[in-house]
Coordinates of C-alpha atoms in Angstrom, one line a residue:
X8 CA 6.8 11.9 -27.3
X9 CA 5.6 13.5 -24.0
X10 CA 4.7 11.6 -21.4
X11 CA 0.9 11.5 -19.9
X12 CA 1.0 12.7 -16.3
X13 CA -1.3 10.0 -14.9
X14 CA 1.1 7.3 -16.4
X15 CA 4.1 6.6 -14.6
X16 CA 7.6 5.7 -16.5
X17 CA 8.3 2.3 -16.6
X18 CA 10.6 1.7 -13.7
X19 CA 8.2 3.4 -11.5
X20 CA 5.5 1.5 -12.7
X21 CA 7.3 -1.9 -12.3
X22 CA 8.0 -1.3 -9.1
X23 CA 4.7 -0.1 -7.8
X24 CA 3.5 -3.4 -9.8
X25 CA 5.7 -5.3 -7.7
X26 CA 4.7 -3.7 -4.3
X27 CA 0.8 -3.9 -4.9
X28 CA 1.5 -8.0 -5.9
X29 CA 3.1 -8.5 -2.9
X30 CA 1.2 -6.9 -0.7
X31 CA -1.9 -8.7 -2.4
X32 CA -0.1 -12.1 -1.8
X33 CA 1.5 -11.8 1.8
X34 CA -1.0 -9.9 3.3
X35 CA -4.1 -9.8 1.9
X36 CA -4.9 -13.2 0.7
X37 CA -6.7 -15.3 3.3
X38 CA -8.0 -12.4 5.0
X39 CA -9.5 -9.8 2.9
X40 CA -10.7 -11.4 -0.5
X41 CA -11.5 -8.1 -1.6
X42 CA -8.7 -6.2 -0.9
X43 CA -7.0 -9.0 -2.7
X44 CA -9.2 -8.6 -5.3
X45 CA -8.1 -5.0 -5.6
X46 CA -4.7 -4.6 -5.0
X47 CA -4.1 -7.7 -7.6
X48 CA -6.1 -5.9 -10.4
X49 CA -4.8 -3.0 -10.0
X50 CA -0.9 -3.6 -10.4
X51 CA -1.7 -4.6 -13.7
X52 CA -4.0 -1.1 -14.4
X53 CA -1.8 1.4 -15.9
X54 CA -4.2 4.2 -15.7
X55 CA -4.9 3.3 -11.3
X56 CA -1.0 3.0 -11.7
X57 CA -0.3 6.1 -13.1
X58 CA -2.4 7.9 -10.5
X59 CA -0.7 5.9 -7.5
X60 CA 2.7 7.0 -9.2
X61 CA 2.0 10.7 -8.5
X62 CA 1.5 10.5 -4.9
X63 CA 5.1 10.9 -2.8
X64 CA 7.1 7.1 -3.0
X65 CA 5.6 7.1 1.1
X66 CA 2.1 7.8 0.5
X67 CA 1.6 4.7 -2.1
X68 CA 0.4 2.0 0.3
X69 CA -2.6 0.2 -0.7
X70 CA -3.8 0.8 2.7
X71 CA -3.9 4.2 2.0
X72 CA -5.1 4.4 -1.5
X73 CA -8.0 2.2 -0.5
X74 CA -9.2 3.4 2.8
X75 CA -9.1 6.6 1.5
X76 CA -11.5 5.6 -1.3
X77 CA -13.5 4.0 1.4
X78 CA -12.9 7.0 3.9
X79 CA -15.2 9.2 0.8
X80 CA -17.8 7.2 0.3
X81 CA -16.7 3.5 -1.8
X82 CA -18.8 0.8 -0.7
X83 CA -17.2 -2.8 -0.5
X84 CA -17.8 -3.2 -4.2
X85 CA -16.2 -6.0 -7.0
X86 CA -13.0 -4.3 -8.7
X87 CA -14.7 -2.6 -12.1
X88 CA -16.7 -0.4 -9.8
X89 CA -13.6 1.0 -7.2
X90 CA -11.7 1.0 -10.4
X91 CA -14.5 3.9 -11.6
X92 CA -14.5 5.7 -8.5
X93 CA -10.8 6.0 -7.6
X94 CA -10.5 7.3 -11.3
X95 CA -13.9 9.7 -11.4
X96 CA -12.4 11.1 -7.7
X97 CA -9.2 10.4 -7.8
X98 CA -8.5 14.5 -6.8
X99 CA -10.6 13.8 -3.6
X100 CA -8.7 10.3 -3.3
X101 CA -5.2 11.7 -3.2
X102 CA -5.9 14.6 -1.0
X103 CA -7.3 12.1 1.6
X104 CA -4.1 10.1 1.1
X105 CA -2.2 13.2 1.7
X106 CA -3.4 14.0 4.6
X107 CA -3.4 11.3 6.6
X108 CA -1.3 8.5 7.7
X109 CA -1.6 4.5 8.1
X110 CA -2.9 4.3 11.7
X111 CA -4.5 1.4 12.0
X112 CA -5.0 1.1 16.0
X113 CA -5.5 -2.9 16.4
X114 CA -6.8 -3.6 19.9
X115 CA -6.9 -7.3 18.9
X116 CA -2.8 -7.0 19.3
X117 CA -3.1 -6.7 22.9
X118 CA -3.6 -10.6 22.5
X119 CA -0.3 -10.6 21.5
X120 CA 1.6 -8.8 23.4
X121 CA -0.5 -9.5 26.6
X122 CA 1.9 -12.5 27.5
X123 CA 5.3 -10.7 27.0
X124 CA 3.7 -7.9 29.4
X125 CA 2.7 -10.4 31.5
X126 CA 6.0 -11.9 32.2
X127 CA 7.2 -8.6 33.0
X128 CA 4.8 -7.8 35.6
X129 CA 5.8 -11.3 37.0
X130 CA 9.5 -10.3 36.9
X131 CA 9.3 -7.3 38.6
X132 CA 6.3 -7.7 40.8
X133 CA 5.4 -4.2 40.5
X134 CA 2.4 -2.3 38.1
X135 CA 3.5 -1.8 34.6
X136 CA 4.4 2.0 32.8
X137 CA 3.2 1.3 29.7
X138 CA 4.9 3.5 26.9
X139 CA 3.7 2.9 23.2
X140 CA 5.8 4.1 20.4
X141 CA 3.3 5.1 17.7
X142 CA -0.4 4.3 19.3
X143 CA -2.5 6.2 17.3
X144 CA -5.6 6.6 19.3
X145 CA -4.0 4.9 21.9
X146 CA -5.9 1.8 22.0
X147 CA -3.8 -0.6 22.7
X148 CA -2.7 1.1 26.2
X149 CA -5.5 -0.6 27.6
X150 CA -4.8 -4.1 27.8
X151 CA -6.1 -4.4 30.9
X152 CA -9.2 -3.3 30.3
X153 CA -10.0 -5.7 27.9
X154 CA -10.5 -9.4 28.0
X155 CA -9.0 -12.2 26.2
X156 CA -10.3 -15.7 25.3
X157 CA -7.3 -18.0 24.0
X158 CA -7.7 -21.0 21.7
X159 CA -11.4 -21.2 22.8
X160 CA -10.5 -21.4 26.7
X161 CA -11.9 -19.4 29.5
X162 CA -12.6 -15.4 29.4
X163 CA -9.6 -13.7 31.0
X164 CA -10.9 -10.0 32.2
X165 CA -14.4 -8.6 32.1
X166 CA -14.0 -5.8 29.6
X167 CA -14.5 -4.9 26.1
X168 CA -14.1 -5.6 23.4
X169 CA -13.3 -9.8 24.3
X170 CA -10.8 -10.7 22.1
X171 CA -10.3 -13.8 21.0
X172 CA -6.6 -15.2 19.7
X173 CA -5.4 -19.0 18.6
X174 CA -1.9 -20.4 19.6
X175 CA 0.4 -22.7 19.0
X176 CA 3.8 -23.6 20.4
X177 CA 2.5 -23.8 24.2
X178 CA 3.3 -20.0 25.5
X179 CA 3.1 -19.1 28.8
X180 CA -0.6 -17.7 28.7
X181 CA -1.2 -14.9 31.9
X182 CA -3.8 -16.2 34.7
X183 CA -4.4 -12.6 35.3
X184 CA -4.2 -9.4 33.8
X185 CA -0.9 -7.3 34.5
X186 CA -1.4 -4.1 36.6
X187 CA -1.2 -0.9 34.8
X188 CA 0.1 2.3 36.9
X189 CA 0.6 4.5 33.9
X190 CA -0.6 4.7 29.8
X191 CA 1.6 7.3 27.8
X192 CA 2.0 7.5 23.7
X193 CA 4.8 9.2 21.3
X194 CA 3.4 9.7 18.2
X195 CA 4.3 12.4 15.1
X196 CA 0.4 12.4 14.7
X197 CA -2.0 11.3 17.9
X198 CA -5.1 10.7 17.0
X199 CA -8.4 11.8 19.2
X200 CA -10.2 8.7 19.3
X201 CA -13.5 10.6 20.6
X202 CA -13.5 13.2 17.4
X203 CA -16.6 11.6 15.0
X204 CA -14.7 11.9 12.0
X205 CA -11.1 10.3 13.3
X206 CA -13.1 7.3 13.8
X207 CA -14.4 7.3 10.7
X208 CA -10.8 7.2 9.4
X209 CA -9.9 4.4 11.7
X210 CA -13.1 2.1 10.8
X211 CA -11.5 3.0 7.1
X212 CA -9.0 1.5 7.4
X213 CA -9.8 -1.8 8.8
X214 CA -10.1 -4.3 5.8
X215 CA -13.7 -5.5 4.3
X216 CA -14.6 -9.0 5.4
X217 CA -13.5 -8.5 9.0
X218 CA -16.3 -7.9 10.9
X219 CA -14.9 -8.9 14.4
X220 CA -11.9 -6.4 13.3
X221 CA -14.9 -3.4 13.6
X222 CA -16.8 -4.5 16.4
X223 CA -13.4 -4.8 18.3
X224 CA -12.2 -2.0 17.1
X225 CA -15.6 0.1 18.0
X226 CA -15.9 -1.9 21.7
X227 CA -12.1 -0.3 22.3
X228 CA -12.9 2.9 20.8
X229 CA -15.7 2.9 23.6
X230 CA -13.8 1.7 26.7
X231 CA -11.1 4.6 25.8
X232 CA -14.0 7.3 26.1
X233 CA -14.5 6.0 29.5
X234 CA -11.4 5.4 30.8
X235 CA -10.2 7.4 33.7
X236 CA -7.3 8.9 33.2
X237 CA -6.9 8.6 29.4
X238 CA -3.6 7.6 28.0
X239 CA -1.6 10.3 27.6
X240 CA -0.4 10.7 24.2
X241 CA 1.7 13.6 23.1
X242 CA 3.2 14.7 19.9
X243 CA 6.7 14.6 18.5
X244 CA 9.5 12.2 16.8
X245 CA 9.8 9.0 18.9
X246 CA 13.9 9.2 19.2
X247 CA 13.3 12.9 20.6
X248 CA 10.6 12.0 23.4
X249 CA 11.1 8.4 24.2
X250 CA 13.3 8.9 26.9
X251 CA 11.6 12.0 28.5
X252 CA 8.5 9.3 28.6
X253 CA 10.6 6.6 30.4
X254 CA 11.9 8.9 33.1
X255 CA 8.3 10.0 33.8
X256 CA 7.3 6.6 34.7
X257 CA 5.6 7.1 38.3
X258 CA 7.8 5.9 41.0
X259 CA 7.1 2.4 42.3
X260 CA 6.3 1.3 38.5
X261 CA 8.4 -0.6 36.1
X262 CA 8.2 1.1 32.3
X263 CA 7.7 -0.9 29.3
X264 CA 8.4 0.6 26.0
X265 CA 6.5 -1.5 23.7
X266 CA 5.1 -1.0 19.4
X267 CA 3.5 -2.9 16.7
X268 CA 4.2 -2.3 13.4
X269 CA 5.7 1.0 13.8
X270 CA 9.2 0.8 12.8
X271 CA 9.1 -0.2 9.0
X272 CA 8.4 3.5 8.8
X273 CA 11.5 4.7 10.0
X274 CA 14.4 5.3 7.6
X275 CA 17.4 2.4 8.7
X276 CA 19.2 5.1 10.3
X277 CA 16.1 5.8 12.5
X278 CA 15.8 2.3 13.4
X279 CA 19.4 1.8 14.4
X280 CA 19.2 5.2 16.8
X281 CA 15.9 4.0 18.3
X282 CA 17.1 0.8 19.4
X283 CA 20.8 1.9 20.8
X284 CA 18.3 4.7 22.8
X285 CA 15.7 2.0 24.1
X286 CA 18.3 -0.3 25.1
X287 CA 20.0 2.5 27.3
X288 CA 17.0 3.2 28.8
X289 CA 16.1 1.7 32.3
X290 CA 12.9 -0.1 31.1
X291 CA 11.8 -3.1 29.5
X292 CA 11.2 -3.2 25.4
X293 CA 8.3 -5.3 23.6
X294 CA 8.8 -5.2 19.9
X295 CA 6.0 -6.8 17.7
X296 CA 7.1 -5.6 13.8
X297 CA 7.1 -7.2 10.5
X298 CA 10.8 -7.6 11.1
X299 CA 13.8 -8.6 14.4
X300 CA 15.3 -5.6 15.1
X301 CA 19.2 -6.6 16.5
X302 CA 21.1 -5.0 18.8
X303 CA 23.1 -3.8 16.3
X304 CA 19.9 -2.0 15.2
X305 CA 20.1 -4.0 12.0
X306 CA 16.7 -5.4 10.5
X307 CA 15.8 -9.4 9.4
X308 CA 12.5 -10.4 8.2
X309 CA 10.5 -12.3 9.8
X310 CA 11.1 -16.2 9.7
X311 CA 7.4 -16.8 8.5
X312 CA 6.5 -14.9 5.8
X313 CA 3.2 -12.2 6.9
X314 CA 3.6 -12.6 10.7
X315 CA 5.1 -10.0 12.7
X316 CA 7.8 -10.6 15.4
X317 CA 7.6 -10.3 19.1
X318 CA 10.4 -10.3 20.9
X319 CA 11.4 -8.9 25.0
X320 CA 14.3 -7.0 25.6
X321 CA 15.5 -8.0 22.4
X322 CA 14.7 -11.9 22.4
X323 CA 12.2 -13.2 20.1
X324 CA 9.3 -15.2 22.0
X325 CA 6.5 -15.5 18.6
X326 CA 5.3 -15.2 15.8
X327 CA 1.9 -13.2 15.7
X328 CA -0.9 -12.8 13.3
X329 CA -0.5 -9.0 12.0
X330 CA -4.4 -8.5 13.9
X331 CA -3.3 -9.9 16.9
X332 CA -5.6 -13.1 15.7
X333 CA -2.5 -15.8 16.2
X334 CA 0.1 -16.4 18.4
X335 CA 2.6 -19.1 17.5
X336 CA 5.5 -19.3 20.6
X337 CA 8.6 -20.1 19.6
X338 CA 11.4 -22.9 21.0
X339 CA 13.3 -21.9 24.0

């Protein structure tokens, strides 16, 4: 009997079953009720499965499939109805998932990793070279021109958009904002966060229900377009350019290599080559990923199960909120 193109075989269709259940348990539940809502439904559709199973293994992410449905036009809508467009435009659906990439550009992580740069800066006494590894739009080079309110406390910074982050486990919360000297990016696809329609694909793919998400996400967006100099952000792989970036560090500044949820696309090989290069480099290295990375360039997951990992120069300091909405220090 032949098969139906839009239906996978069953081992591909058990493990994108799999996937989409996970990712509607560990990540989406408690923080978009509709993505939940989706994503749960529809690893047990076999006609949306088939039609995730012909996009490449890479490109069949729910973040994908759904903010490209979103990107053309689906409204936040209950499951029957997404289920009817993603299968009446599913042509239109794909070739939006093929052409672009998951970029979500999260200012609110600045939160996050604002006190790891911040014990930098008090290490070294000198303004920081900040060097992000995958920044998109390159909005979280601009830490310091945003403001932060912890745990309900007093506004640190005067800019926009405030953002607001809840902790736990006492951490060493900055006083002041570091001092940035320098803002440079490596990514395989920088994104022009002033071009109209590559902000429509960034507000697509921030998850219905979080409204603070898009107002923070549209305050950065505008402090970016009036930021003098711009970050730079140039094109290529990250293990190619990454050390070209940290020997262009202005004199008299102390670079910081730093990325958030950027490595779980690399192949293992990747990974391991990326960290032997970062820790030969003379700079410092914030990592905040779904995962530790060792220094045998080895992966662990995190201890608590949809939190990412922040760690310094290779020593974990929290666990943090994907967002950048939590920060939870850890034990010394």
């Amino acid at each position: 009997m032949e098969k139906h193109p839009d239906h996978p075989d069953r081992v591909a269709a058990e493990e994108i079953t799999e996937a989409w259940a996970s990712y509607a348990e560990v990540w989406f539940q408690g923080h978009s009720e509709l993505y939940t809502q989706w994503c749960s439904r529809t690893a047990t559709d076999p006609d949306l499965l088939g039609r995730v199973a012909t996009l490449p293994e890479d490109k069949r992410t729910p973040l994908l499939v759904f903010a490209a449905a979103r990107y053309l036009g689906c409204g936040e809508v209950p499951f029957a109805r997404f289920r009817a467009f993603a299968l009446e435009r599913w042509e239109e659906v794909a070739g939006v998932v093929l052409g672009h990439q998951v970029q979500t550009n999260e200012p609110a992580r600045c939160a996050t990793l604002l006190p790891a740069l911040a014990l930098v800066a008090e290490r070294e006494r000198r303004p920081l070279a900040l060097i992000e590894v995958g920044p998109s739009a390159g909005l979280c080079l601009l830490p310091d021109l945003y403001s932060y309110q912890y745990d309900g406390g007093p506004r640190l910074g005067s800019g926009t958009p405030l953002l607001r982050c809840a902790t736990s486990g006492n951490p060493p919360l900055p006083d002041r904002l570091p001092e940035v000297a320098w803002r440079a990016g490596i990514d395989l696809n920088p994104l022009d966060g002033t071009d109209p329609d590559t902000v429509r694909w960034l507000e697509a793919l921030v998850w219905p229900g979080e409204a603070e998400r898009l107002a923070n996400l549209r305050a950065a967006l505008e402090t970016l377009r009036q930021a003098r100099p711009r970050p730079v952000l140039e094109r290529g792989d990250l293990n190619e350019r990454i050390a070209d970036l940290v020997g262009r560090a202005p004199e008299g500044s102390t670079p910081v290599v730093f990325h958030s949820a950027v490595l779980a696309y690399l192949s293992p090989a990747d990974r391991a080559r990326f960290s032997r290069t970062v820790r030969g480099l003379d700079c410092h290295w914030v990592s905040n990923e779904s995962f530790f990375l060792d220094k045998a360039g080895d992966t662990s997951p995190a201890s608590r199960e949809g939190y990412f990992t922040l760690s310094l120069d290779g020593t974990p300091l929290a666990h943090t909120g994907p967002h950048g909405a939590e920060l939870h220090w850890l034990p010394r």
